[in-house]
Amino acid sequence: MRRLKLTATVSIASFLLLGLSSTANAFHLFRGDESGGCGMGCCAANGELSDDPEFNGVRIHGTITAEVAMLHNTFNDSATGLPVTHIKVGEAVRWSWNSAHCHSVDGRMDSPSFYSEFRYPAEPPAATALLPGVLDYPVFDPTPTLTFVHTFDTPGMYLYFCEHHVEIGMIGLVIVDAP
Ligand SMILES: [Cu+2]
């Protein structure tokens, strides 16, 4: 009887954990393909991504004056602590993947537009998971291995989002002042 109870308890616990895990995977723990390729449009990448112009194989950026961390499902500007970034024309913003998960910086609804593409770090930062194998919830890692840099050359307000997490509020704003 006792054994039966124990088995039942373990089964219920496993069911709950499995349910939680698969729901979470479907929701926002998605990280593409574990083999380092692409999964559902999210591909592995490394180093610095940019859509700034290239000259002789080198990306030409403005001075990077703002840093935005991509956390669980938010954009966090290091200066404001909010998903709001304030710069001047000609300056650049650097976004960083601070965990192993899929994100994008998608500003394609504005003009001029910007887009990082949908990526996850091929060499994930050494972020520890909250409950490894059960809830691979990312803990902030200050040493990102994947970043995206974009230089803003036109004053204005630029609303952007992460295409994977937009429905749970992963939206940001860049305000670019005239010089
Ligand atoms: Cu995201």
PDB file of N, CA, C and O in Angstrom, residues 46-122:
ATOM      1  N   ASN A  46      27.119  33.249 -33.777  1.00  0.00           N
ATOM      2  CA  ASN A  46      28.170  33.545 -32.811  1.00  0.00           C
ATOM      3  C   ASN A  46      28.762  34.908 -33.096  1.00  0.00           C
ATOM      4  O   ASN A  46      28.747  35.359 -34.235  1.00  0.00           O
ATOM      5  N   GLY A  47      29.309  35.553 -32.085  1.00  0.00           N
ATOM      6  CA  GLY A  47      29.996  36.820 -32.293  1.00  0.00           C
ATOM      7  C   GLY A  47      29.042  37.979 -32.458  1.00  0.00           C
ATOM      8  O   GLY A  47      28.005  38.032 -31.819  1.00  0.00           O
ATOM      9  N   GLU A  48      29.414  38.868 -33.384  1.00  0.00           N
ATOM     10  CA  GLU A  48      28.620  40.085 -33.562  1.00  0.00           C
ATOM     11  C   GLU A  48      27.835  40.045 -34.870  1.00  0.00           C
ATOM     12  O   GLU A  48      28.415  39.905 -35.936  1.00  0.00           O
ATOM     13  N   LEU A  49      26.523  40.180 -34.750  1.00  0.00           N
ATOM     14  CA  LEU A  49      25.676  40.341 -35.931  1.00  0.00           C
ATOM     15  C   LEU A  49      25.468  41.834 -36.141  1.00  0.00           C
ATOM     16  O   LEU A  49      25.499  42.609 -35.181  1.00  0.00           O
ATOM     17  N   SER A  50      25.238  42.214 -37.383  1.00  0.00           N
ATOM     18  CA  SER A  50      24.946  43.620 -37.649  1.00  0.00           C
ATOM     19  C   SER A  50      24.334  43.758 -39.024  1.00  0.00           C
ATOM     20  O   SER A  50      24.643  42.965 -39.918  1.00  0.00           O
ATOM     21  N   ASP A  51      23.481  44.755 -39.174  1.00  0.00           N
ATOM     22  CA  ASP A  51      22.976  45.072 -40.510  1.00  0.00           C
ATOM     23  C   ASP A  51      23.491  46.450 -40.946  1.00  0.00           C
ATOM     24  O   ASP A  51      22.960  47.051 -41.862  1.00  0.00           O
ATOM     25  N   ASP A  52      24.529  46.935 -40.272  1.00  0.00           N
ATOM     26  CA  ASP A  52      25.170  48.185 -40.681  1.00  0.00           C
ATOM     27  C   ASP A  52      25.957  47.948 -41.970  1.00  0.00           C
ATOM     28  O   ASP A  52      26.315  46.816 -42.278  1.00  0.00           O
ATOM     29  N   PRO A  53      26.233  49.024 -42.713  1.00  0.00           N
ATOM     30  CA  PRO A  53      26.956  48.839 -43.978  1.00  0.00           C
ATOM     31  C   PRO A  53      28.352  48.257 -43.779  1.00  0.00           C
ATOM     32  O   PRO A  53      28.970  48.456 -42.728  1.00  0.00           O
ATOM     33  N   GLU A  54      28.792  47.558 -44.798  1.00  0.00           N
ATOM     34  CA  GLU A  54      30.088  46.888 -44.728  1.00  0.00           C
ATOM     35  C   GLU A  54      31.057  47.576 -45.689  1.00  0.00           C
ATOM     36  O   GLU A  54      30.667  47.991 -46.780  1.00  0.00           O
ATOM     37  N   PHE A  55      32.294  47.719 -45.277  1.00  0.00           N
ATOM     38  CA  PHE A  55      33.314  48.295 -46.171  1.00  0.00           C
ATOM     39  C   PHE A  55      34.557  47.424 -46.072  1.00  0.00           C
ATOM     40  O   PHE A  55      35.119  47.262 -44.981  1.00  0.00           O
ATOM     41  N   ASN A  56      34.961  46.853 -47.187  1.00  0.00           N
ATOM     42  CA  ASN A  56      36.105  45.932 -47.219  1.00  0.00           C
ATOM     43  C   ASN A  56      35.986  44.835 -46.163  1.00  0.00           C
ATOM     44  O   ASN A  56      36.946  44.504 -45.472  1.00  0.00           O
ATOM     45  N   GLY A  57      34.779  44.302 -46.024  1.00  0.00           N
ATOM     46  CA  GLY A  57      34.555  43.198 -45.091  1.00  0.00           C
ATOM     47  C   GLY A  57      34.449  43.611 -43.633  1.00  0.00           C
ATOM     48  O   GLY A  57      34.367  42.755 -42.754  1.00  0.00           O
ATOM     49  N   VAL A  58      34.454  44.929 -43.372  1.00  0.00           N
ATOM     50  CA  VAL A  58      34.357  45.388 -41.980  1.00  0.00           C
ATOM     51  C   VAL A  58      33.059  46.176 -41.820  1.00  0.00           C
ATOM     52  O   VAL A  58      32.736  47.035 -42.664  1.00  0.00           O
ATOM     53  N   ARG A  59      32.330  45.891 -40.787  1.00  0.00           N
ATOM     54  CA  ARG A  59      31.091  46.627 -40.505  1.00  0.00           C
ATOM     55  C   ARG A  59      31.420  48.023 -40.002  1.00  0.00           C
ATOM     56  O   ARG A  59      32.302  48.188 -39.138  1.00  0.00           O
ATOM     57  N   ILE A  60      30.728  49.009 -40.552  1.00  0.00           N
ATOM     58  CA  ILE A  60      30.959  50.382 -40.123  1.00  0.00           C
ATOM     59  C   ILE A  60      29.841  50.778 -39.153  1.00  0.00           C
ATOM     60  O   ILE A  60      28.678  50.934 -39.543  1.00  0.00           O
ATOM     61  N   HIS A  61      30.206  50.906 -37.879  1.00  0.00           N
ATOM     62  CA  HIS A  61      29.227  51.286 -36.861  1.00  0.00           C
ATOM     63  C   HIS A  61      29.468  52.713 -36.393  1.00  0.00           C
ATOM     64  O   HIS A  61      30.600  53.212 -36.443  1.00  0.00           O
ATOM     65  N   GLY A  62      28.410  53.315 -35.870  1.00  0.00           N
ATOM     66  CA  GLY A  62      28.588  54.514 -35.069  1.00  0.00           C
ATOM     67  C   GLY A  62      29.106  54.078 -33.702  1.00  0.00           C
ATOM     68  O   GLY A  62      29.240  52.874 -33.419  1.00  0.00           O
ATOM     69  N   THR A  63      29.411  55.056 -32.852  1.00  0.00           N
ATOM     70  CA  THR A  63      29.867  54.716 -31.497  1.00  0.00           C
ATOM     71  C   THR A  63      28.727  54.029 -30.745  1.00  0.00           C
ATOM     72  O   THR A  63      27.591  54.505 -30.768  1.00  0.00           O
ATOM     73  N   ILE A  64      29.063  52.918 -30.104  1.00  0.00           N
ATOM     74  CA  ILE A  64      28.036  52.193 -29.340  1.00  0.00           C
ATOM     75  C   ILE A  64      27.834  52.915 -28.005  1.00  0.00           C
ATOM     76  O   ILE A  64      28.744  52.955 -27.172  1.00  0.00           O
ATOM     77  N   THR A  65      26.661  53.526 -27.845  1.00  0.00           N
ATOM     78  CA  THR A  65      26.401  54.296 -26.622  1.00  0.00           C
ATOM     79  C   THR A  65      25.297  53.675 -25.769  1.00  0.00           C
ATOM     80  O   THR A  65      24.953  54.217 -24.722  1.00  0.00           O
ATOM     81  N   ALA A  66      24.729  52.567 -26.233  1.00  0.00           N
ATOM     82  CA  ALA A  66      23.665  51.929 -25.454  1.00  0.00           C
ATOM     83  C   ALA A  66      23.801  50.413 -25.531  1.00  0.00           C
ATOM     84  O   ALA A  66      24.158  49.867 -26.581  1.00  0.00           O
ATOM     85  N   GLU A  67      23.523  49.775 -24.405  1.00  0.00           N
ATOM     86  CA  GLU A  67      23.594  48.307 -24.314  1.00  0.00           C
ATOM     87  C   GLU A  67      22.235  47.797 -23.853  1.00  0.00           C
ATOM     88  O   GLU A  67      21.695  48.283 -22.851  1.00  0.00           O
ATOM     89  N   VAL A  68      21.718  46.826 -24.573  1.00  0.00           N
ATOM     90  CA  VAL A  68      20.423  46.252 -24.203  1.00  0.00           C
ATOM     91  C   VAL A  68      20.580  44.740 -24.034  1.00  0.00           C
ATOM     92  O   VAL A  68      21.011  44.048 -24.968  1.00  0.00           O
ATOM     93  N   ALA A  69      20.272  44.248 -22.850  1.00  0.00           N
ATOM     94  CA  ALA A  69      20.349  42.805 -22.588  1.00  0.00           C
ATOM     95  C   ALA A  69      19.016  42.155 -22.943  1.00  0.00           C
ATOM     96  O   ALA A  69      17.953  42.700 -22.636  1.00  0.00           O
ATOM     97  N   MET A  70      19.113  41.009 -23.607  1.00  0.00           N
ATOM     98  CA  MET A  70      17.908  40.221 -23.848  1.00  0.00           C
ATOM     99  C   MET A  70      17.875  39.121 -22.803  1.00  0.00           C
ATOM    100  O   MET A  70      18.735  38.231 -22.776  1.00  0.00           O
ATOM    101  N   LEU A  71      16.902  39.239 -21.919  1.00  0.00           N
ATOM    102  CA  LEU A  71      16.785  38.285 -20.812  1.00  0.00           C
ATOM    103  C   LEU A  71      15.683  37.289 -21.147  1.00  0.00           C
ATOM    104  O   LEU A  71      15.450  36.988 -22.299  1.00  0.00           O
ATOM    105  N   HIS A  72      15.018  36.758 -20.141  1.00  0.00           N
ATOM    106  CA  HIS A  72      14.038  35.692 -20.367  1.00  0.00           C
ATOM    107  C   HIS A  72      13.074  36.052 -21.490  1.00  0.00           C
ATOM    108  O   HIS A  72      12.913  35.330 -22.446  1.00  0.00           O
ATOM    109  N   ASN A  73      12.428  37.175 -21.357  1.00  0.00           N
ATOM    110  CA  ASN A  73      11.507  37.618 -22.402  1.00  0.00           C
ATOM    111  C   ASN A  73      11.352  39.129 -22.350  1.00  0.00           C
ATOM    112  O   ASN A  73      10.276  39.655 -22.569  1.00  0.00           O
ATOM    113  N   THR A  74      12.459  39.795 -22.056  1.00  0.00           N
ATOM    114  CA  THR A  74      12.423  41.256 -21.984  1.00  0.00           C
ATOM    115  C   THR A  74      13.678  41.850 -22.601  1.00  0.00           C
ATOM    116  O   THR A  74      14.719  41.206 -22.686  1.00  0.00           O
ATOM    117  N   PHE A  75      13.545  43.103 -23.009  1.00  0.00           N
ATOM    118  CA  PHE A  75      14.705  43.912 -23.403  1.00  0.00           C
ATOM    119  C   PHE A  75      15.020  44.841 -22.234  1.00  0.00           C
ATOM    120  O   PHE A  75      14.134  45.542 -21.747  1.00  0.00           O
ATOM    121  N   ASN A  76      16.248  44.827 -21.760  1.00  0.00           N
ATOM    122  CA  ASN A  76      16.633  45.678 -20.635  1.00  0.00           C
ATOM    123  C   ASN A  76      17.787  46.588 -21.022  1.00  0.00           C
ATOM    124  O   ASN A  76      18.914  46.125 -21.163  1.00  0.00           O
ATOM    125  N   ASP A  77      17.494  47.870 -21.158  1.00  0.00           N
ATOM    126  CA  ASP A  77      18.547  48.840 -21.443  1.00  0.00           C
ATOM    127  C   ASP A  77      19.354  49.049 -20.163  1.00  0.00           C
ATOM    128  O   ASP A  77      18.786  49.263 -19.089  1.00  0.00           O
ATOM    129  N   SER A  78      20.680  49.008 -20.286  1.00  0.00           N
ATOM    130  CA  SER A  78      21.506  49.079 -19.070  1.00  0.00           C
ATOM    131  C   SER A  78      21.430  50.460 -18.416  1.00  0.00           C
ATOM    132  O   SER A  78      21.661  50.589 -17.218  1.00  0.00           O
ATOM    133  N   ALA A  79      21.105  51.495 -19.189  1.00  0.00           N
ATOM    134  CA  ALA A  79      21.036  52.843 -18.610  1.00  0.00           C
ATOM    135  C   ALA A  79      19.694  53.103 -17.933  1.00  0.00           C
ATOM    136  O   ALA A  79      19.634  53.746 -16.887  1.00  0.00           O
ATOM    137  N   THR A  80      18.622  52.605 -18.535  1.00  0.00           N
ATOM    138  CA  THR A  80      17.295  52.941 -18.007  1.00  0.00           C
ATOM    139  C   THR A  80      16.702  51.805 -17.171  1.00  0.00           C
ATOM    140  O   THR A  80      15.776  52.030 -16.390  1.00  0.00           O
ATOM    141  N   GLY A  81      17.197  50.590 -17.351  1.00  0.00           N
ATOM    142  CA  GLY A  81      16.594  49.443 -16.676  1.00  0.00           C
ATOM    143  C   GLY A  81      15.234  49.092 -17.259  1.00  0.00           C
ATOM    144  O   GLY A  81      14.485  48.298 -16.706  1.00  0.00           O
ATOM    145  N   LEU A  82      14.942  49.696 -18.388  1.00  0.00           N
ATOM    146  CA  LEU A  82      13.640  49.526 -19.045  1.00  0.00           C
ATOM    147  C   LEU A  82      13.865  49.130 -20.505  1.00  0.00           C
ATOM    148  O   LEU A  82      14.986  49.233 -21.008  1.00  0.00           O
ATOM    149  N   PRO A  83      12.796  48.733 -21.202  1.00  0.00           N
ATOM    150  CA  PRO A  83      12.961  48.442 -22.632  1.00  0.00           C
ATOM    151  C   PRO A  83      12.991  49.712 -23.474  1.00  0.00           C
ATOM    152  O   PRO A  83      12.507  49.739 -24.599  1.00  0.00           O
ATOM    153  N   VAL A  84      13.532  50.768 -22.912  1.00  0.00           N
ATOM    154  CA  VAL A  84      13.582  52.062 -23.597  1.00  0.00           C
ATOM    155  C   VAL A  84      15.035  52.507 -23.703  1.00  0.00           C
ATOM    156  O   VAL A  84      15.757  52.534 -22.705  1.00  0.00           O
ATOM    157  N   THR A  85      15.442  52.847 -24.925  1.00  0.00           N
ATOM    158  CA  THR A  85      16.824  53.238 -25.190  1.00  0.00           C
ATOM    159  C   THR A  85      16.821  54.624 -25.819  1.00  0.00           C
ATOM    160  O   THR A  85      16.022  54.899 -26.713  1.00  0.00           O
ATOM    161  N   HIS A  86      17.715  55.474 -25.335  1.00  0.00           N
ATOM    162  CA  HIS A  86      17.732  56.861 -25.793  1.00  0.00           C
ATOM    163  C   HIS A  86      19.130  57.185 -26.301  1.00  0.00           C
ATOM    164  O   HIS A  86      20.086  57.153 -25.530  1.00  0.00           O
ATOM    165  N   ILE A  87      19.229  57.505 -27.581  1.00  0.00           N
ATOM    166  CA  ILE A  87      20.541  57.812 -28.183  1.00  0.00           C
ATOM    167  C   ILE A  87      20.419  59.029 -29.103  1.00  0.00           C
ATOM    168  O   ILE A  87      19.324  59.567 -29.283  1.00  0.00           O
ATOM    169  N   LYS A  88      21.554  59.408 -29.697  1.00  0.00           N
ATOM    170  CA  LYS A  88      21.560  60.490 -30.693  1.00  0.00           C
ATOM    171  C   LYS A  88      21.842  59.898 -32.066  1.00  0.00           C
ATOM    172  O   LYS A  88      22.414  58.801 -32.185  1.00  0.00           O
ATOM    173  N   VAL A  89      21.470  60.651 -33.068  1.00  0.00           N
ATOM    174  CA  VAL A  89      21.720  60.231 -34.454  1.00  0.00           C
ATOM    175  C   VAL A  89      23.190  59.886 -34.668  1.00  0.00           C
ATOM    176  O   VAL A  89      24.077  60.576 -34.162  1.00  0.00           O
ATOM    177  N   GLY A  90      23.424  58.802 -35.351  1.00  0.00           N
ATOM    178  CA  GLY A  90      24.800  58.382 -35.649  1.00  0.00           C
ATOM    179  C   GLY A  90      25.364  57.434 -34.604  1.00  0.00           C
ATOM    180  O   GLY A  90      26.438  56.859 -34.810  1.00  0.00           O
ATOM    181  N   GLU A  91      24.648  57.266 -33.497  1.00  0.00           N
ATOM    182  CA  GLU A  91      25.118  56.340 -32.452  1.00  0.00           C
ATOM    183  C   GLU A  91      24.522  54.946 -32.685  1.00  0.00           C
ATOM    184  O   GLU A  91      23.526  54.790 -33.390  1.00  0.00           O
ATOM    185  N   ALA A  92      25.150  53.967 -32.063  1.00  0.00           N
ATOM    186  CA  ALA A  92      24.728  52.581 -32.251  1.00  0.00           C
ATOM    187  C   ALA A  92      24.268  51.962 -30.931  1.00  0.00           C
ATOM    188  O   ALA A  92      24.696  52.367 -29.854  1.00  0.00           O
ATOM    189  N   VAL A  93      23.390  50.986 -31.062  1.00  0.00           N
ATOM    190  CA  VAL A  93      22.900  50.215 -29.914  1.00  0.00           C
ATOM    191  C   VAL A  93      23.419  48.787 -30.060  1.00  0.00           C
ATOM    192  O   VAL A  93      23.448  48.238 -31.168  1.00  0.00           O
ATOM    193  N   ARG A  94      23.853  48.209 -28.931  1.00  0.00           N
ATOM    194  CA  ARG A  94      24.264  46.795 -28.954  1.00  0.00           C
ATOM    195  C   ARG A  94      23.306  45.982 -28.083  1.00  0.00           C
ATOM    196  O   ARG A  94      23.154  46.247 -26.896  1.00  0.00           O
ATOM    197  N   TRP A  95      22.679  44.991 -28.710  1.00  0.00           N
ATOM    198  CA  TRP A  95      21.819  44.047 -27.978  1.00  0.00           C
ATOM    199  C   TRP A  95      22.627  42.780 -27.723  1.00  0.00           C
ATOM    200  O   TRP A  95      23.426  42.364 -28.572  1.00  0.00           O
ATOM    201  N   SER A  96      22.416  42.150 -26.597  1.00  0.00           N
ATOM    202  CA  SER A  96      23.150  40.911 -26.320  1.00  0.00           C
ATOM    203  C   SER A  96      22.213  39.796 -25.857  1.00  0.00           C
ATOM    204  O   SER A  96      21.248  40.044 -25.130  1.00  0.00           O
ATOM    205  N   TRP A  97      22.526  38.605 -26.328  1.00  0.00           N
ATOM    206  CA  TRP A  97      21.797  37.391 -25.894  1.00  0.00           C
ATOM    207  C   TRP A  97      22.437  36.969 -24.568  1.00  0.00           C
ATOM    208  O   TRP A  97      23.549  36.419 -24.572  1.00  0.00           O
ATOM    209  N   ASN A  98      21.764  37.226 -23.470  1.00  0.00           N
ATOM    210  CA  ASN A  98      22.362  36.913 -22.165  1.00  0.00           C
ATOM    211  C   ASN A  98      21.934  35.557 -21.624  1.00  0.00           C
ATOM    212  O   ASN A  98      22.115  35.259 -20.450  1.00  0.00           O
ATOM    213  N   SER A  99      21.372  34.741 -22.497  1.00  0.00           N
ATOM    214  CA  SER A  99      21.082  33.354 -22.137  1.00  0.00           C
ATOM    215  C   SER A  99      21.065  32.570 -23.446  1.00  0.00           C
ATOM    216  O   SER A  99      21.315  33.125 -24.509  1.00  0.00           O
ATOM    217  N   ALA A 100      20.788  31.293 -23.353  1.00  0.00           N
ATOM    218  CA  ALA A 100      20.928  30.410 -24.518  1.00  0.00           C
ATOM    219  C   ALA A 100      19.738  30.475 -25.482  1.00  0.00           C
ATOM    220  O   ALA A 100      19.743  29.795 -26.490  1.00  0.00           O
ATOM    221  N   HIS A 101      18.765  31.288 -25.218  1.00  0.00           N
ATOM    222  CA  HIS A 101      17.491  31.159 -25.936  1.00  0.00           C
ATOM    223  C   HIS A 101      17.364  31.993 -27.209  1.00  0.00           C
ATOM    224  O   HIS A 101      18.123  32.921 -27.434  1.00  0.00           O
ATOM    225  N   CYS A 102      16.389  31.602 -28.009  1.00  0.00           N
ATOM    226  CA  CYS A 102      16.113  32.249 -29.293  1.00  0.00           C
ATOM    227  C   CYS A 102      15.468  33.617 -29.100  1.00  0.00           C
ATOM    228  O   CYS A 102      14.462  33.722 -28.397  1.00  0.00           O
ATOM    229  N   HIS A 103      16.049  34.615 -29.744  1.00  0.00           N
ATOM    230  CA  HIS A 103      15.438  35.946 -29.759  1.00  0.00           C
ATOM    231  C   HIS A 103      15.716  36.601 -31.106  1.00  0.00           C
ATOM    232  O   HIS A 103      16.582  36.157 -31.856  1.00  0.00           O
ATOM    233  N   SER A 104      15.010  37.695 -31.334  1.00  0.00           N
ATOM    234  CA  SER A 104      15.370  38.572 -32.453  1.00  0.00           C
ATOM    235  C   SER A 104      15.133  40.013 -32.029  1.00  0.00           C
ATOM    236  O   SER A 104      14.363  40.282 -31.113  1.00  0.00           O
ATOM    237  N   VAL A 105      15.849  40.898 -32.693  1.00  0.00           N
ATOM    238  CA  VAL A 105      15.603  42.334 -32.571  1.00  0.00           C
ATOM    239  C   VAL A 105      14.955  42.700 -33.898  1.00  0.00           C
ATOM    240  O   VAL A 105      15.628  42.743 -34.922  1.00  0.00           O
ATOM    241  N   ASP A 106      13.649  42.885 -33.870  1.00  0.00           N
ATOM    242  CA  ASP A 106      12.897  43.019 -35.109  1.00  0.00           C
ATOM    243  C   ASP A 106      12.272  44.408 -35.203  1.00  0.00           C
ATOM    244  O   ASP A 106      11.234  44.672 -34.596  1.00  0.00           O
ATOM    245  N   GLY A 107      12.926  45.277 -35.958  1.00  0.00           N
ATOM    246  CA  GLY A 107      12.412  46.628 -36.158  1.00  0.00           C
ATOM    247  C   GLY A 107      12.011  46.831 -37.603  1.00  0.00           C
ATOM    248  O   GLY A 107      12.229  47.893 -38.175  1.00  0.00           O
ATOM    249  N   ARG A 108      11.420  45.814 -38.184  1.00  0.00           N
ATOM    250  CA  ARG A 108      11.117  45.877 -39.620  1.00  0.00           C
ATOM    251  C   ARG A 108       9.834  46.620 -39.942  1.00  0.00           C
ATOM    252  O   ARG A 108       9.508  46.839 -41.087  1.00  0.00           O
ATOM    253  N   MET A 109       9.065  46.968 -38.888  1.00  0.00           N
ATOM    254  CA  MET A 109       7.824  47.690 -39.204  1.00  0.00           C
ATOM    255  C   MET A 109       8.071  49.191 -39.327  1.00  0.00           C
ATOM    256  O   MET A 109       7.180  49.932 -39.704  1.00  0.00           O
ATOM    257  N   ASP A 110       9.284  49.647 -38.975  1.00  0.00           N
ATOM    258  CA  ASP A 110       9.607  51.061 -39.115  1.00  0.00           C
ATOM    259  C   ASP A 110      10.505  51.258 -40.322  1.00  0.00           C
ATOM    260  O   ASP A 110      11.063  50.321 -40.865  1.00  0.00           O
ATOM    261  N   SER A 111      10.672  52.492 -40.681  1.00  0.00           N
ATOM    262  CA  SER A 111      11.585  52.804 -41.777  1.00  0.00           C
ATOM    263  C   SER A 111      12.455  53.996 -41.362  1.00  0.00           C
ATOM    264  O   SER A 111      11.913  54.992 -40.928  1.00  0.00           O
ATOM    265  N   PRO A 112      13.784  53.907 -41.475  1.00  0.00           N
ATOM    266  CA  PRO A 112      14.545  52.743 -41.898  1.00  0.00           C
ATOM    267  C   PRO A 112      14.443  51.604 -40.871  1.00  0.00           C
ATOM    268  O   PRO A 112      14.397  51.846 -39.671  1.00  0.00           O
ATOM    269  N   SER A 113      14.431  50.407 -41.371  1.00  0.00           N
ATOM    270  CA  SER A 113      14.194  49.258 -40.502  1.00  0.00           C
ATOM    271  C   SER A 113      15.514  48.624 -40.055  1.00  0.00           C
ATOM    272  O   SER A 113      16.586  48.939 -40.587  1.00  0.00           O
ATOM    273  N   PHE A 114      15.416  47.760 -39.076  1.00  0.00           N
ATOM    274  CA  PHE A 114      16.599  47.022 -38.610  1.00  0.00           C
ATOM    275  C   PHE A 114      16.138  45.644 -38.159  1.00  0.00           C
ATOM    276  O   PHE A 114      15.007  45.463 -37.722  1.00  0.00           O
ATOM    277  N   TYR A 115      17.023  44.679 -38.285  1.00  0.00           N
ATOM    278  CA  TYR A 115      16.631  43.293 -37.970  1.00  0.00           C
ATOM    279  C   TYR A 115      17.882  42.447 -37.722  1.00  0.00           C
ATOM    280  O   TYR A 115      18.791  42.400 -38.552  1.00  0.00           O
ATOM    281  N   SER A 116      17.893  41.787 -36.585  1.00  0.00           N
ATOM    282  CA  SER A 116      19.042  40.939 -36.232  1.00  0.00           C
ATOM    283  C   SER A 116      18.962  39.563 -36.873  1.00  0.00           C
ATOM    284  O   SER A 116      19.949  38.838 -36.916  1.00  0.00           O
ATOM    285  N   GLU A 117      17.754  39.171 -37.312  1.00  0.00           N
ATOM    286  CA  GLU A 117      17.393  37.803 -37.657  1.00  0.00           C
ATOM    287  C   GLU A 117      17.183  37.014 -36.362  1.00  0.00           C
ATOM    288  O   GLU A 117      17.570  37.463 -35.287  1.00  0.00           O
ATOM    289  N   PHE A 118      16.535  35.862 -36.514  1.00  0.00           N
ATOM    290  CA  PHE A 118      16.072  35.067 -35.366  1.00  0.00           C
ATOM    291  C   PHE A 118      17.183  34.077 -34.995  1.00  0.00           C
ATOM    292  O   PHE A 118      17.466  33.139 -35.750  1.00  0.00           O
ATOM    293  N   ARG A 119      17.830  34.308 -33.873  1.00  0.00           N
ATOM    294  CA  ARG A 119      19.065  33.586 -33.559  1.00  0.00           C
ATOM    295  C   ARG A 119      19.134  33.120 -32.097  1.00  0.00           C
ATOM    296  O   ARG A 119      18.464  33.658 -31.230  1.00  0.00           O
ATOM    297  N   TYR A 120      20.020  32.152 -31.879  1.00  0.00           N
ATOM    298  CA  TYR A 120      20.405  31.789 -30.512  1.00  0.00           C
ATOM    299  C   TYR A 120      21.912  31.572 -30.508  1.00  0.00           C
ATOM    300  O   TYR A 120      22.507  31.297 -31.562  1.00  0.00           O
ATOM    301  N   PRO A 121      22.591  31.738 -29.368  1.00  0.00           N
ATOM    302  CA  PRO A 121      24.050  31.619 -29.344  1.00  0.00           C
ATOM    303  C   PRO A 121      24.515  30.187 -29.579  1.00  0.00           C
ATOM    304  O   PRO A 121      24.094  29.269 -28.862  1.00  0.00           O
ATOM    305  N   ALA A 122      25.375  29.993 -30.588  1.00  0.00           N
ATOM    306  CA  ALA A 122      25.918  28.668 -30.876  1.00  0.00           C
ATOM    307  C   ALA A 122      26.747  28.165 -29.702  1.00  0.00           C
ATOM    308  O   ALA A 122      26.787  26.973 -29.415  1.00  0.00           O
TER     309      ALA A 122
END
